[in-house]
Amino acid sequence: MKKVKVAAPATVANVCCGFDILGFAVDAPCDEVVLTLTDTPGVTMKSITGDGGRLPLEAGKNTASVAVQSYLNAIQESTGVAIELIKKLPLGSGMGSSAASAAAALVAINALFDDRLSRSELIVHAMESERIACGSAHADNVAPSLLGGFVLVRGYAPLDVIKVPIKAKLFCTLAHPHLELKTEDSRKVLKPTISLKDAITQNGNTAGLMVGLMSEDYELIGRSLQDVIAEPIRSLFIPGFDQVRNLCKEAGALGCGISGSGPTMFALSKDQHTAEKVGQVLKAHFAKNNLNSDSHVSQINLDGAKIIG
Ligand code: HSE
C-alpha cells in the first residue's frame, strides 16, 4: 500500500477540571489526510484545503508533517512522503484542530508501515506537533484523537496515558462562536501557580469526574464539571459565559465549560434531545452577542482516527 486516507476527530480537552490531563473525542467534525509514499526523500505538504490559505505548507511548521517527520525519525526510515490535508476543523477554535491533523497523518503513515507502532506509541509524535503549533507539548487533544474515548494523561514525565473505562452514555454539544483564539495566547493568560485551596477543589472534581464516568453516576459527573484554574480567566474571552452556562444547565445539560483553550463551549447531556436543545441555547446566546456560531451534537467517539480510503 502506498497511499491511504485517514480521518481524525475533534476533541474536547480539559473537560473543565482536567487542565492538560483530560480529553475526549467526538464523532464530528474530523480533519482528513491523504498520505502517499514517494520516491523523493523528505516529507512535503502537497496541498491544504479548507483553511482559507492560512496554514503553513512549510513542512517544518505544519502539525501533520512535523508529526510524520518525528515518526520517520523514530523508526529510522527516510522514505519520501507527500501529505494532502483536508481541514474540516476550524482553526483556533478549541476543538483540537492542530491535533486532529497530526493524529490523522500519524495513523496514515503508521498504516503505510504496517502499523509498526501502537496507537499509544504515536502520541509522543503528535505531541511534538503541538509544541510547534502552540509552544506546549500537551497530550489532552492528541491522545483522544488517536485513541478515541475519554483519555487521562496521568503523567507527562514519563508519559502515562490511560483510556478511561467509561460506562456513562453521554452526548456532547459543541458550539463554536466565530471568534478565533490561539491556544498559545490563551495559555499565556494563565497564572503559573495556583493556591492550595484551588488544587484541592480541582483534584476533588477530577477524581469525582473519573468515578462518575466509570460508575454511570450522572449527578456526580455534573457536580464535577467545574474548573477553578483556567476557566475563571479564559471565560473572560467568551461574552456572557456565566449566564450561558446556567442556561445550558436549565436546559438539562449535566454541565458545560470551555472546550480546550476556547472559544468553543462544550456541554455534556444524558440524551440526544437535551444535547440538541443545549446547542440551540448556545447558538441563541452567541447570536444575542452578535456572533455567528456552528454547533455539533455527537456521542463520545470511542475509536479515534480511522482509515477511510
Ligand atoms: N489543555 C490545553 C489548554 C488544550 O487548555 O491550553 C488546548 O486545546
PDB file of C-alpha atoms and ligand atoms in Angstrom:
ATOM      1  CA  MET A   1       0.000   0.000   0.000  1.00  0.00           C
ATOM      2  CA  LYS A   2       1.448   3.386  -0.979  1.00  0.00           C
ATOM      3  CA  LYS A   3      -1.469   5.711  -0.349  1.00  0.00           C
ATOM      4  CA  VAL A   4      -4.041   5.976   2.434  1.00  0.00           C
ATOM      5  CA  LYS A   5      -6.725   8.402   3.621  1.00  0.00           C
ATOM      6  CA  VAL A   6      -7.461   8.878   7.334  1.00  0.00           C
ATOM      7  CA  ALA A   7      -9.989  10.957   9.275  1.00  0.00           C
ATOM      8  CA  ALA A   8      -9.213  12.090  12.834  1.00  0.00           C
ATOM      9  CA  PRO A   9     -11.825  13.579  15.149  1.00  0.00           C
ATOM     10  CA  ALA A  10     -12.202  16.829  17.008  1.00  0.00           C
ATOM     11  CA  THR A  11     -11.577  16.622  20.732  1.00  0.00           C
ATOM     12  CA  VAL A  12     -12.616  18.381  23.904  1.00  0.00           C
ATOM     13  CA  ALA A  13      -9.543  18.925  26.075  1.00  0.00           C
ATOM     14  CA  ASN A  14      -9.518  19.799  29.802  1.00  0.00           C
ATOM     15  CA  VAL A  15     -13.208  18.814  30.282  1.00  0.00           C
ATOM     16  CA  CYS A  16     -13.388  21.601  32.883  1.00  0.00           C
ATOM     17  CA  CYS A  17     -11.410  20.146  35.768  1.00  0.00           C
ATOM     18  CA  GLY A  18      -8.610  18.314  33.924  1.00  0.00           C
ATOM     19  CA  PHE A  19      -6.410  21.104  32.586  1.00  0.00           C
ATOM     20  CA  ASP A  20      -3.854  19.448  30.248  1.00  0.00           C
ATOM     21  CA  ILE A  21      -4.716  15.958  31.554  1.00  0.00           C
ATOM     22  CA  LEU A  22      -8.239  15.081  30.340  1.00  0.00           C
ATOM     23  CA  GLY A  23      -9.831  14.957  26.915  1.00  0.00           C
ATOM     24  CA  PHE A  24     -12.361  13.062  24.840  1.00  0.00           C
ATOM     25  CA  ALA A  25     -13.058  12.578  21.152  1.00  0.00           C
ATOM     26  CA  VAL A  26     -16.316  13.324  19.346  1.00  0.00           C
ATOM     27  CA  ASP A  27     -17.655  11.915  16.066  1.00  0.00           C
ATOM     28  CA  ALA A  28     -17.532  15.118  14.054  1.00  0.00           C
ATOM     29  CA  PRO A  29     -16.015  17.258  12.686  1.00  0.00           C
ATOM     30  CA  CYS A  30     -12.908  15.376  11.507  1.00  0.00           C
ATOM     31  CA  ASP A  31      -9.770  16.501   9.690  1.00  0.00           C
ATOM     32  CA  GLU A  32      -8.709  14.273   6.798  1.00  0.00           C
ATOM     33  CA  VAL A  33      -5.285  13.452   5.459  1.00  0.00           C
ATOM     34  CA  VAL A  34      -4.265  11.641   2.267  1.00  0.00           C
ATOM     35  CA  LEU A  35      -0.737  10.391   2.602  1.00  0.00           C
ATOM     36  CA  THR A  36       1.329   8.988  -0.272  1.00  0.00           C
ATOM     37  CA  LEU A  37       4.776   7.393  -0.165  1.00  0.00           C
ATOM     38  CA  THR A  38       7.026   8.805  -2.889  1.00  0.00           C
ATOM     39  CA  ASP A  39      10.497   8.113  -4.259  1.00  0.00           C
ATOM     40  CA  THR A  40      11.738  11.613  -3.490  1.00  0.00           C
ATOM     41  CA  PRO A  41      13.100  11.666   0.084  1.00  0.00           C
ATOM     42  CA  GLY A  42      11.633  14.176   2.528  1.00  0.00           C
ATOM     43  CA  VAL A  43       8.219  14.981   3.949  1.00  0.00           C
ATOM     44  CA  THR A  44       6.278  17.562   1.950  1.00  0.00           C
ATOM     45  CA  MET A  45       2.900  19.240   2.350  1.00  0.00           C
ATOM     46  CA  LYS A  46       1.456  18.760  -1.153  1.00  0.00           C
ATOM     47  CA  SER A  47      -1.772  20.659  -0.526  1.00  0.00           C
ATOM     48  CA  ILE A  48      -4.047  22.036   2.165  1.00  0.00           C
ATOM     49  CA  THR A  49      -7.719  22.746   1.565  1.00  0.00           C
ATOM     50  CA  GLY A  50     -10.353  24.196   3.882  1.00  0.00           C
ATOM     51  CA  ASP A  51      -8.018  26.519   5.791  1.00  0.00           C
ATOM     52  CA  GLY A  52      -8.540  29.641   3.720  1.00  0.00           C
ATOM     53  CA  GLY A  53      -4.833  29.598   2.823  1.00  0.00           C
ATOM     54  CA  ARG A  54      -3.779  30.231   6.419  1.00  0.00           C
ATOM     55  CA  LEU A  55      -1.858  27.126   7.393  1.00  0.00           C
ATOM     56  CA  PRO A  56       1.826  26.753   6.514  1.00  0.00           C
ATOM     57  CA  LEU A  57       2.839  24.495   3.630  1.00  0.00           C
ATOM     58  CA  GLU A  58       6.363  24.536   5.016  1.00  0.00           C
ATOM     59  CA  ALA A  59       6.989  21.003   6.319  1.00  0.00           C
ATOM     60  CA  GLY A  60       8.747  22.167   9.489  1.00  0.00           C
ATOM     61  CA  LYS A  61       5.762  24.282  10.521  1.00  0.00           C
ATOM     62  CA  ASN A  62       2.694  22.180   9.737  1.00  0.00           C
ATOM     63  CA  THR A  63       1.499  19.850  12.506  1.00  0.00           C
ATOM     64  CA  ALA A  64       0.802  16.966  10.072  1.00  0.00           C
ATOM     65  CA  SER A  65       4.264  16.998   8.507  1.00  0.00           C
ATOM     66  CA  VAL A  66       6.065  17.619  11.807  1.00  0.00           C
ATOM     67  CA  ALA A  67       4.348  14.562  13.308  1.00  0.00           C
ATOM     68  CA  VAL A  68       5.200  12.395  10.289  1.00  0.00           C
ATOM     69  CA  GLN A  69       8.840  13.508  10.351  1.00  0.00           C
ATOM     70  CA  SER A  70       9.076  12.719  14.067  1.00  0.00           C
ATOM     71  CA  TYR A  71       7.598   9.243  13.362  1.00  0.00           C
ATOM     72  CA  LEU A  72      10.026   8.556  10.490  1.00  0.00           C
ATOM     73  CA  ASN A  73      12.970   9.603  12.672  1.00  0.00           C
ATOM     74  CA  ALA A  74      11.805   7.200  15.379  1.00  0.00           C
ATOM     75  CA  ILE A  75      11.501   4.205  13.052  1.00  0.00           C
ATOM     76  CA  GLN A  76      14.658   5.250  11.177  1.00  0.00           C
ATOM     77  CA  GLU A  77      13.100   5.426   7.719  1.00  0.00           C
ATOM     78  CA  SER A  78      13.805   8.164   5.205  1.00  0.00           C
ATOM     79  CA  THR A  79      11.214   7.499   2.519  1.00  0.00           C
ATOM     80  CA  GLY A  80       9.529  10.391   0.714  1.00  0.00           C
ATOM     81  CA  VAL A  81       6.049  11.334   1.931  1.00  0.00           C
ATOM     82  CA  ALA A  82       3.533  13.700   0.331  1.00  0.00           C
ATOM     83  CA  ILE A  83       0.681  14.939   2.535  1.00  0.00           C
ATOM     84  CA  GLU A  84      -2.659  16.333   1.376  1.00  0.00           C
ATOM     85  CA  LEU A  85      -4.520  17.904   4.290  1.00  0.00           C
ATOM     86  CA  ILE A  86      -8.262  18.479   4.153  1.00  0.00           C
ATOM     87  CA  LYS A  87      -9.133  20.806   7.036  1.00  0.00           C
ATOM     88  CA  LYS A  88     -12.650  20.442   8.367  1.00  0.00           C
ATOM     89  CA  LEU A  89     -11.983  21.716  11.867  1.00  0.00           C
ATOM     90  CA  PRO A  90     -11.941  25.485  12.302  1.00  0.00           C
ATOM     91  CA  LEU A  91      -8.589  26.971  13.277  1.00  0.00           C
ATOM     92  CA  GLY A  92      -8.130  28.448  16.748  1.00  0.00           C
ATOM     93  CA  SER A  93     -11.460  27.024  17.879  1.00  0.00           C
ATOM     94  CA  GLY A  94     -10.551  24.914  20.904  1.00  0.00           C
ATOM     95  CA  MET A  95     -11.693  21.722  19.197  1.00  0.00           C
ATOM     96  CA  GLY A  96      -8.212  20.285  18.776  1.00  0.00           C
ATOM     97  CA  SER A  97      -7.706  21.358  15.168  1.00  0.00           C
ATOM     98  CA  SER A  98      -3.912  21.056  15.066  1.00  0.00           C
ATOM     99  CA  ALA A  99      -4.087  17.781  16.998  1.00  0.00           C
ATOM    100  CA  ALA A 100      -6.582  16.199  14.572  1.00  0.00           C
ATOM    101  CA  SER A 101      -4.329  16.945  11.577  1.00  0.00           C
ATOM    102  CA  ALA A 102      -1.344  15.392  13.351  1.00  0.00           C
ATOM    103  CA  ALA A 103      -3.346  12.356  14.519  1.00  0.00           C
ATOM    104  CA  ALA A 104      -4.692  11.693  11.012  1.00  0.00           C
ATOM    105  CA  ALA A 105      -1.218  11.985   9.485  1.00  0.00           C
ATOM    106  CA  LEU A 106       0.288   9.635  12.076  1.00  0.00           C
ATOM    107  CA  VAL A 107      -2.343   6.933  11.678  1.00  0.00           C
ATOM    108  CA  ALA A 108      -1.828   7.200   7.910  1.00  0.00           C
ATOM    109  CA  ILE A 109       1.967   6.897   7.955  1.00  0.00           C
ATOM    110  CA  ASN A 110       1.770   4.083  10.513  1.00  0.00           C
ATOM    111  CA  ALA A 111      -0.674   2.183   8.265  1.00  0.00           C
ATOM    112  CA  LEU A 112       1.763   2.535   5.358  1.00  0.00           C
ATOM    113  CA  PHE A 113       4.453   0.999   7.600  1.00  0.00           C
ATOM    114  CA  ASP A 114       2.241  -1.955   8.624  1.00  0.00           C
ATOM    115  CA  ASP A 115       1.318  -0.449  11.992  1.00  0.00           C
ATOM    116  CA  ARG A 116       4.872  -0.658  13.254  1.00  0.00           C
ATOM    117  CA  LEU A 117       3.956   1.436  16.308  1.00  0.00           C
ATOM    118  CA  SER A 118       0.911   1.089  18.538  1.00  0.00           C
ATOM    119  CA  ARG A 119      -1.620   3.936  18.749  1.00  0.00           C
ATOM    120  CA  SER A 120      -0.248   4.807  22.195  1.00  0.00           C
ATOM    121  CA  GLU A 121       3.282   4.987  20.789  1.00  0.00           C
ATOM    122  CA  LEU A 122       2.092   7.558  18.233  1.00  0.00           C
ATOM    123  CA  ILE A 123       1.135  10.046  20.965  1.00  0.00           C
ATOM    124  CA  VAL A 124       4.648  11.427  21.537  1.00  0.00           C
ATOM    125  CA  HIS A 125       4.987  12.219  17.825  1.00  0.00           C
ATOM    126  CA  ALA A 126       1.707  14.115  17.839  1.00  0.00           C
ATOM    127  CA  MET A 127       2.809  15.984  20.961  1.00  0.00           C
ATOM    128  CA  GLU A 128       5.848  17.196  19.033  1.00  0.00           C
ATOM    129  CA  SER A 129       3.487  18.857  16.571  1.00  0.00           C
ATOM    130  CA  GLU A 130       1.541  20.509  19.422  1.00  0.00           C
ATOM    131  CA  ARG A 131       4.818  22.041  20.531  1.00  0.00           C
ATOM    132  CA  ILE A 132       5.208  23.544  17.042  1.00  0.00           C
ATOM    133  CA  ALA A 133       1.579  24.713  16.960  1.00  0.00           C
ATOM    134  CA  CYS A 134       1.373  26.436  20.341  1.00  0.00           C
ATOM    135  CA  GLY A 135       4.658  26.106  22.197  1.00  0.00           C
ATOM    136  CA  SER A 136       3.398  23.422  24.598  1.00  0.00           C
ATOM    137  CA  ALA A 137       3.563  19.647  24.074  1.00  0.00           C
ATOM    138  CA  HIS A 138       0.309  18.793  25.853  1.00  0.00           C
ATOM    139  CA  ALA A 139      -1.402  15.479  25.048  1.00  0.00           C
ATOM    140  CA  ASP A 140      -5.032  16.097  26.032  1.00  0.00           C
ATOM    141  CA  ASN A 141      -6.134  16.668  22.409  1.00  0.00           C
ATOM    142  CA  VAL A 142      -3.774  14.366  20.509  1.00  0.00           C
ATOM    143  CA  ALA A 143      -4.282  11.331  22.772  1.00  0.00           C
ATOM    144  CA  PRO A 144      -8.104  11.176  22.448  1.00  0.00           C
ATOM    145  CA  SER A 145      -7.917  11.959  18.715  1.00  0.00           C
ATOM    146  CA  LEU A 146      -5.587   8.965  18.288  1.00  0.00           C
ATOM    147  CA  LEU A 147      -7.104   6.553  20.807  1.00  0.00           C
ATOM    148  CA  GLY A 148     -10.736   7.626  20.906  1.00  0.00           C
ATOM    149  CA  GLY A 149     -12.810   7.650  24.055  1.00  0.00           C
ATOM    150  CA  PHE A 150     -12.136   9.548  27.226  1.00  0.00           C
ATOM    151  CA  VAL A 151      -8.440   9.821  27.970  1.00  0.00           C
ATOM    152  CA  LEU A 152      -6.497  10.669  31.122  1.00  0.00           C
ATOM    153  CA  VAL A 153      -2.884  11.816  30.942  1.00  0.00           C
ATOM    154  CA  ARG A 154      -1.828  10.626  34.388  1.00  0.00           C
ATOM    155  CA  GLY A 155       1.694  11.914  33.932  1.00  0.00           C
ATOM    156  CA  TYR A 156       3.978  13.606  31.418  1.00  0.00           C
ATOM    157  CA  ALA A 157       7.386  12.523  32.702  1.00  0.00           C
ATOM    158  CA  PRO A 158       7.277   9.722  31.811  1.00  0.00           C
ATOM    159  CA  LEU A 159       4.182   9.925  29.621  1.00  0.00           C
ATOM    160  CA  ASP A 160       1.404   7.786  31.124  1.00  0.00           C
ATOM    161  CA  VAL A 161      -1.837   7.871  29.135  1.00  0.00           C
ATOM    162  CA  ILE A 162      -4.889   5.895  30.220  1.00  0.00           C
ATOM    163  CA  LYS A 163      -8.076   5.307  28.265  1.00  0.00           C
ATOM    164  CA  VAL A 164     -10.735   5.659  30.941  1.00  0.00           C
ATOM    165  CA  PRO A 165     -13.150   2.707  31.028  1.00  0.00           C
ATOM    166  CA  ILE A 166     -16.303   4.840  30.954  1.00  0.00           C
ATOM    167  CA  LYS A 167     -19.754   3.378  31.459  1.00  0.00           C
ATOM    168  CA  ALA A 168     -21.723   6.616  31.193  1.00  0.00           C
ATOM    169  CA  LYS A 169     -23.516   7.224  27.867  1.00  0.00           C
ATOM    170  CA  LEU A 170     -23.029  10.871  27.099  1.00  0.00           C
ATOM    171  CA  PHE A 171     -23.921  13.259  24.308  1.00  0.00           C
ATOM    172  CA  CYS A 172     -21.645  16.202  23.719  1.00  0.00           C
ATOM    173  CA  THR A 173     -22.781  19.551  22.365  1.00  0.00           C
ATOM    174  CA  LEU A 174     -20.108  21.734  20.816  1.00  0.00           C
ATOM    175  CA  ALA A 175     -20.907  25.337  19.973  1.00  0.00           C
ATOM    176  CA  HIS A 176     -18.252  27.266  18.154  1.00  0.00           C
ATOM    177  CA  PRO A 177     -18.692  31.037  18.080  1.00  0.00           C
ATOM    178  CA  HIS A 178     -16.930  32.563  15.109  1.00  0.00           C
ATOM    179  CA  LEU A 179     -14.114  34.048  17.148  1.00  0.00           C
ATOM    180  CA  GLU A 180     -10.560  32.839  16.881  1.00  0.00           C
ATOM    181  CA  LEU A 181      -8.438  32.253  19.929  1.00  0.00           C
ATOM    182  CA  LYS A 182      -4.893  30.957  19.581  1.00  0.00           C
ATOM    183  CA  THR A 183      -4.010  28.284  22.138  1.00  0.00           C
ATOM    184  CA  GLU A 184      -0.652  29.951  22.612  1.00  0.00           C
ATOM    185  CA  ASP A 185      -2.379  33.194  23.629  1.00  0.00           C
ATOM    186  CA  SER A 186      -4.945  31.573  25.879  1.00  0.00           C
ATOM    187  CA  ARG A 187      -2.166  29.719  27.702  1.00  0.00           C
ATOM    188  CA  LYS A 188      -0.195  32.915  28.256  1.00  0.00           C
ATOM    189  CA  VAL A 189      -3.014  34.488  30.264  1.00  0.00           C
ATOM    190  CA  LEU A 190      -2.969  31.711  32.868  1.00  0.00           C
ATOM    191  CA  LYS A 191      -1.235  32.178  36.203  1.00  0.00           C
ATOM    192  CA  PRO A 192       1.867  29.975  36.655  1.00  0.00           C
ATOM    193  CA  THR A 193       0.875  28.936  40.205  1.00  0.00           C
ATOM    194  CA  ILE A 194      -2.366  28.017  41.969  1.00  0.00           C
ATOM    195  CA  SER A 195      -3.394  28.140  45.596  1.00  0.00           C
ATOM    196  CA  LEU A 196      -3.607  25.066  47.809  1.00  0.00           C
ATOM    197  CA  LYS A 197      -7.358  25.670  48.104  1.00  0.00           C
ATOM    198  CA  ASP A 198      -7.781  25.591  44.313  1.00  0.00           C
ATOM    199  CA  ALA A 199      -5.572  22.497  43.995  1.00  0.00           C
ATOM    200  CA  ILE A 200      -7.826  20.686  46.490  1.00  0.00           C
ATOM    201  CA  THR A 201     -11.013  21.754  44.675  1.00  0.00           C
ATOM    202  CA  GLN A 202      -9.622  20.796  41.260  1.00  0.00           C
ATOM    203  CA  ASN A 203      -8.348  17.394  42.445  1.00  0.00           C
ATOM    204  CA  GLY A 204     -11.703  16.628  44.034  1.00  0.00           C
ATOM    205  CA  ASN A 205     -13.522  17.447  40.816  1.00  0.00           C
ATOM    206  CA  THR A 206     -11.138  15.437  38.624  1.00  0.00           C
ATOM    207  CA  ALA A 207     -11.417  12.385  40.839  1.00  0.00           C
ATOM    208  CA  GLY A 208     -15.202  12.874  41.036  1.00  0.00           C
ATOM    209  CA  LEU A 209     -15.469  13.044  37.246  1.00  0.00           C
ATOM    210  CA  MET A 210     -13.493   9.801  36.880  1.00  0.00           C
ATOM    211  CA  VAL A 211     -15.685   7.957  39.380  1.00  0.00           C
ATOM    212  CA  GLY A 212     -18.837   9.412  37.801  1.00  0.00           C
ATOM    213  CA  LEU A 213     -17.819   8.315  34.289  1.00  0.00           C
ATOM    214  CA  MET A 214     -16.900   4.815  35.427  1.00  0.00           C
ATOM    215  CA  SER A 215     -19.924   4.246  37.654  1.00  0.00           C
ATOM    216  CA  GLU A 216     -22.503   5.978  35.413  1.00  0.00           C
ATOM    217  CA  ASP A 217     -23.269   8.480  38.167  1.00  0.00           C
ATOM    218  CA  TYR A 218     -24.602  11.402  36.119  1.00  0.00           C
ATOM    219  CA  GLU A 219     -25.193  13.651  39.138  1.00  0.00           C
ATOM    220  CA  LEU A 220     -21.578  13.218  40.159  1.00  0.00           C
ATOM    221  CA  ILE A 221     -20.401  13.950  36.607  1.00  0.00           C
ATOM    222  CA  GLY A 222     -22.440  17.155  36.650  1.00  0.00           C
ATOM    223  CA  ARG A 223     -21.117  18.260  40.052  1.00  0.00           C
ATOM    224  CA  SER A 224     -17.539  17.587  38.960  1.00  0.00           C
ATOM    225  CA  LEU A 225     -17.613  19.625  35.735  1.00  0.00           C
ATOM    226  CA  GLN A 226     -16.072  22.680  37.360  1.00  0.00           C
ATOM    227  CA  ASP A 227     -12.783  24.403  36.750  1.00  0.00           C
ATOM    228  CA  VAL A 228     -11.224  26.832  39.213  1.00  0.00           C
ATOM    229  CA  ILE A 229      -7.897  27.133  37.372  1.00  0.00           C
ATOM    230  CA  ALA A 230      -8.261  28.122  33.689  1.00  0.00           C
ATOM    231  CA  GLU A 231     -11.946  28.902  33.244  1.00  0.00           C
ATOM    232  CA  PRO A 232     -12.179  31.913  35.575  1.00  0.00           C
ATOM    233  CA  ILE A 233      -9.581  33.651  33.371  1.00  0.00           C
ATOM    234  CA  ARG A 234     -10.373  32.247  29.929  1.00  0.00           C
ATOM    235  CA  SER A 235     -14.125  32.744  30.288  1.00  0.00           C
ATOM    236  CA  LEU A 236     -13.490  36.491  30.053  1.00  0.00           C
ATOM    237  CA  PHE A 237     -12.923  35.926  26.310  1.00  0.00           C
ATOM    238  CA  ILE A 238     -16.413  34.442  25.905  1.00  0.00           C
ATOM    239  CA  PRO A 239     -19.234  37.022  26.106  1.00  0.00           C
ATOM    240  CA  GLY A 240     -21.790  36.175  28.816  1.00  0.00           C
ATOM    241  CA  PHE A 241     -20.067  32.936  29.799  1.00  0.00           C
ATOM    242  CA  ASP A 242     -21.552  32.508  33.299  1.00  0.00           C
ATOM    243  CA  GLN A 243     -25.021  33.353  32.095  1.00  0.00           C
ATOM    244  CA  VAL A 244     -24.974  30.856  29.204  1.00  0.00           C
ATOM    245  CA  ARG A 245     -23.545  28.119  31.408  1.00  0.00           C
ATOM    246  CA  ASN A 246     -26.524  28.481  33.715  1.00  0.00           C
ATOM    247  CA  LEU A 247     -28.905  28.483  30.729  1.00  0.00           C
ATOM    248  CA  CYS A 248     -27.364  25.210  29.487  1.00  0.00           C
ATOM    249  CA  LYS A 249     -27.918  23.607  32.878  1.00  0.00           C
ATOM    250  CA  GLU A 250     -31.510  24.875  32.954  1.00  0.00           C
ATOM    251  CA  ALA A 251     -31.972  23.245  29.525  1.00  0.00           C
ATOM    252  CA  GLY A 252     -30.924  19.928  31.087  1.00  0.00           C
ATOM    253  CA  ALA A 253     -27.149  19.692  30.492  1.00  0.00           C
ATOM    254  CA  LEU A 254     -25.191  17.875  33.206  1.00  0.00           C
ATOM    255  CA  GLY A 255     -22.558  20.577  32.943  1.00  0.00           C
ATOM    256  CA  CYS A 256     -20.688  22.687  30.477  1.00  0.00           C
ATOM    257  CA  GLY A 257     -17.482  24.619  30.038  1.00  0.00           C
ATOM    258  CA  ILE A 258     -14.817  25.753  27.613  1.00  0.00           C
ATOM    259  CA  SER A 259     -13.611  23.195  25.077  1.00  0.00           C
ATOM    260  CA  GLY A 260      -9.814  23.144  25.270  1.00  0.00           C
ATOM    261  CA  SER A 261      -8.491  26.671  25.177  1.00  0.00           C
ATOM    262  CA  GLY A 262     -11.743  28.007  23.686  1.00  0.00           C
ATOM    263  CA  PRO A 263     -13.685  29.819  22.455  1.00  0.00           C
ATOM    264  CA  THR A 264     -15.840  26.741  21.630  1.00  0.00           C
ATOM    265  CA  MET A 265     -18.078  25.733  24.503  1.00  0.00           C
ATOM    266  CA  PHE A 266     -18.997  22.132  25.218  1.00  0.00           C
ATOM    267  CA  ALA A 267     -21.807  20.620  27.253  1.00  0.00           C
ATOM    268  CA  LEU A 268     -22.490  17.029  28.290  1.00  0.00           C
ATOM    269  CA  SER A 269     -26.014  15.641  28.412  1.00  0.00           C
ATOM    270  CA  LYS A 270     -27.608  12.273  29.042  1.00  0.00           C
ATOM    271  CA  ASP A 271     -29.597  12.141  25.807  1.00  0.00           C
ATOM    272  CA  GLN A 272     -29.508  13.480  22.276  1.00  0.00           C
ATOM    273  CA  HIS A 273     -32.668  15.552  22.574  1.00  0.00           C
ATOM    274  CA  THR A 274     -31.250  17.506  25.521  1.00  0.00           C
ATOM    275  CA  ALA A 275     -27.890  17.885  23.786  1.00  0.00           C
ATOM    276  CA  GLU A 276     -29.620  19.403  20.758  1.00  0.00           C
ATOM    277  CA  LYS A 277     -31.697  21.735  22.935  1.00  0.00           C
ATOM    278  CA  VAL A 278     -28.492  22.875  24.641  1.00  0.00           C
ATOM    279  CA  GLY A 279     -26.981  23.535  21.196  1.00  0.00           C
ATOM    280  CA  GLN A 280     -29.892  25.860  20.418  1.00  0.00           C
ATOM    281  CA  VAL A 281     -29.433  27.655  23.735  1.00  0.00           C
ATOM    282  CA  LEU A 282     -25.750  28.206  22.997  1.00  0.00           C
ATOM    283  CA  LYS A 283     -26.381  29.361  19.419  1.00  0.00           C
ATOM    284  CA  ALA A 284     -29.109  31.779  20.550  1.00  0.00           C
ATOM    285  CA  HIS A 285     -26.781  33.158  23.216  1.00  0.00           C
ATOM    286  CA  PHE A 286     -23.980  33.764  20.740  1.00  0.00           C
ATOM    287  CA  ALA A 287     -26.413  35.347  18.252  1.00  0.00           C
ATOM    288  CA  LYS A 288     -27.574  37.718  21.001  1.00  0.00           C
ATOM    289  CA  ASN A 289     -23.940  38.738  21.352  1.00  0.00           C
ATOM    290  CA  ASN A 290     -23.672  39.331  17.596  1.00  0.00           C
ATOM    291  CA  LEU A 291     -21.672  36.175  16.994  1.00  0.00           C
ATOM    292  CA  ASN A 292     -22.440  33.557  14.367  1.00  0.00           C
ATOM    293  CA  SER A 293     -21.791  30.022  15.544  1.00  0.00           C
ATOM    294  CA  ASP A 294     -21.862  26.369  14.469  1.00  0.00           C
ATOM    295  CA  SER A 295     -22.994  23.574  16.719  1.00  0.00           C
ATOM    296  CA  HIS A 296     -22.477  19.827  16.652  1.00  0.00           C
ATOM    297  CA  VAL A 297     -24.000  17.068  18.744  1.00  0.00           C
ATOM    298  CA  SER A 298     -22.329  13.710  18.991  1.00  0.00           C
ATOM    299  CA  GLN A 299     -21.709  10.802  21.290  1.00  0.00           C
ATOM    300  CA  ILE A 300     -18.230  10.203  22.605  1.00  0.00           C
ATOM    301  CA  ASN A 301     -16.217   8.713  19.740  1.00  0.00           C
ATOM    302  CA  LEU A 302     -14.712   5.511  21.100  1.00  0.00           C
ATOM    303  CA  ASP A 303     -12.325   4.648  18.259  1.00  0.00           C
ATOM    304  CA  GLY A 304     -10.360   7.783  17.370  1.00  0.00           C
ATOM    305  CA  ALA A 305      -8.716   8.320  13.975  1.00  0.00           C
ATOM    306  CA  LYS A 306      -9.713   5.816  11.308  1.00  0.00           C
ATOM    307  CA  ILE A 307      -8.734   4.796   7.791  1.00  0.00           C
ATOM    308  CA  ILE A 308     -11.379   5.896   5.295  1.00  0.00           C
ATOM    309  CA  GLY A 309      -9.755   5.156   1.953  1.00  0.00           C
TER     310      GLY A 309
HETATM  311  N1  HSE B   1      -5.024  21.771  27.594  1.00  0.00           N
HETATM  312  C1  HSE B   1      -4.804  22.673  26.515  1.00  0.00           C
HETATM  313  C2  HSE B   1      -5.108  24.089  27.001  1.00  0.00           C
HETATM  314  C3  HSE B   1      -5.707  22.311  25.375  1.00  0.00           C
HETATM  315  O1  HSE B   1      -6.141  24.269  27.651  1.00  0.00           O
HETATM  316  O2  HSE B   1      -4.340  25.001  26.731  1.00  0.00           O
HETATM  317  C4  HSE B   1      -5.549  23.198  24.168  1.00  0.00           C
HETATM  318  O3  HSE B   1      -6.611  22.929  23.267  1.00  0.00           O
END
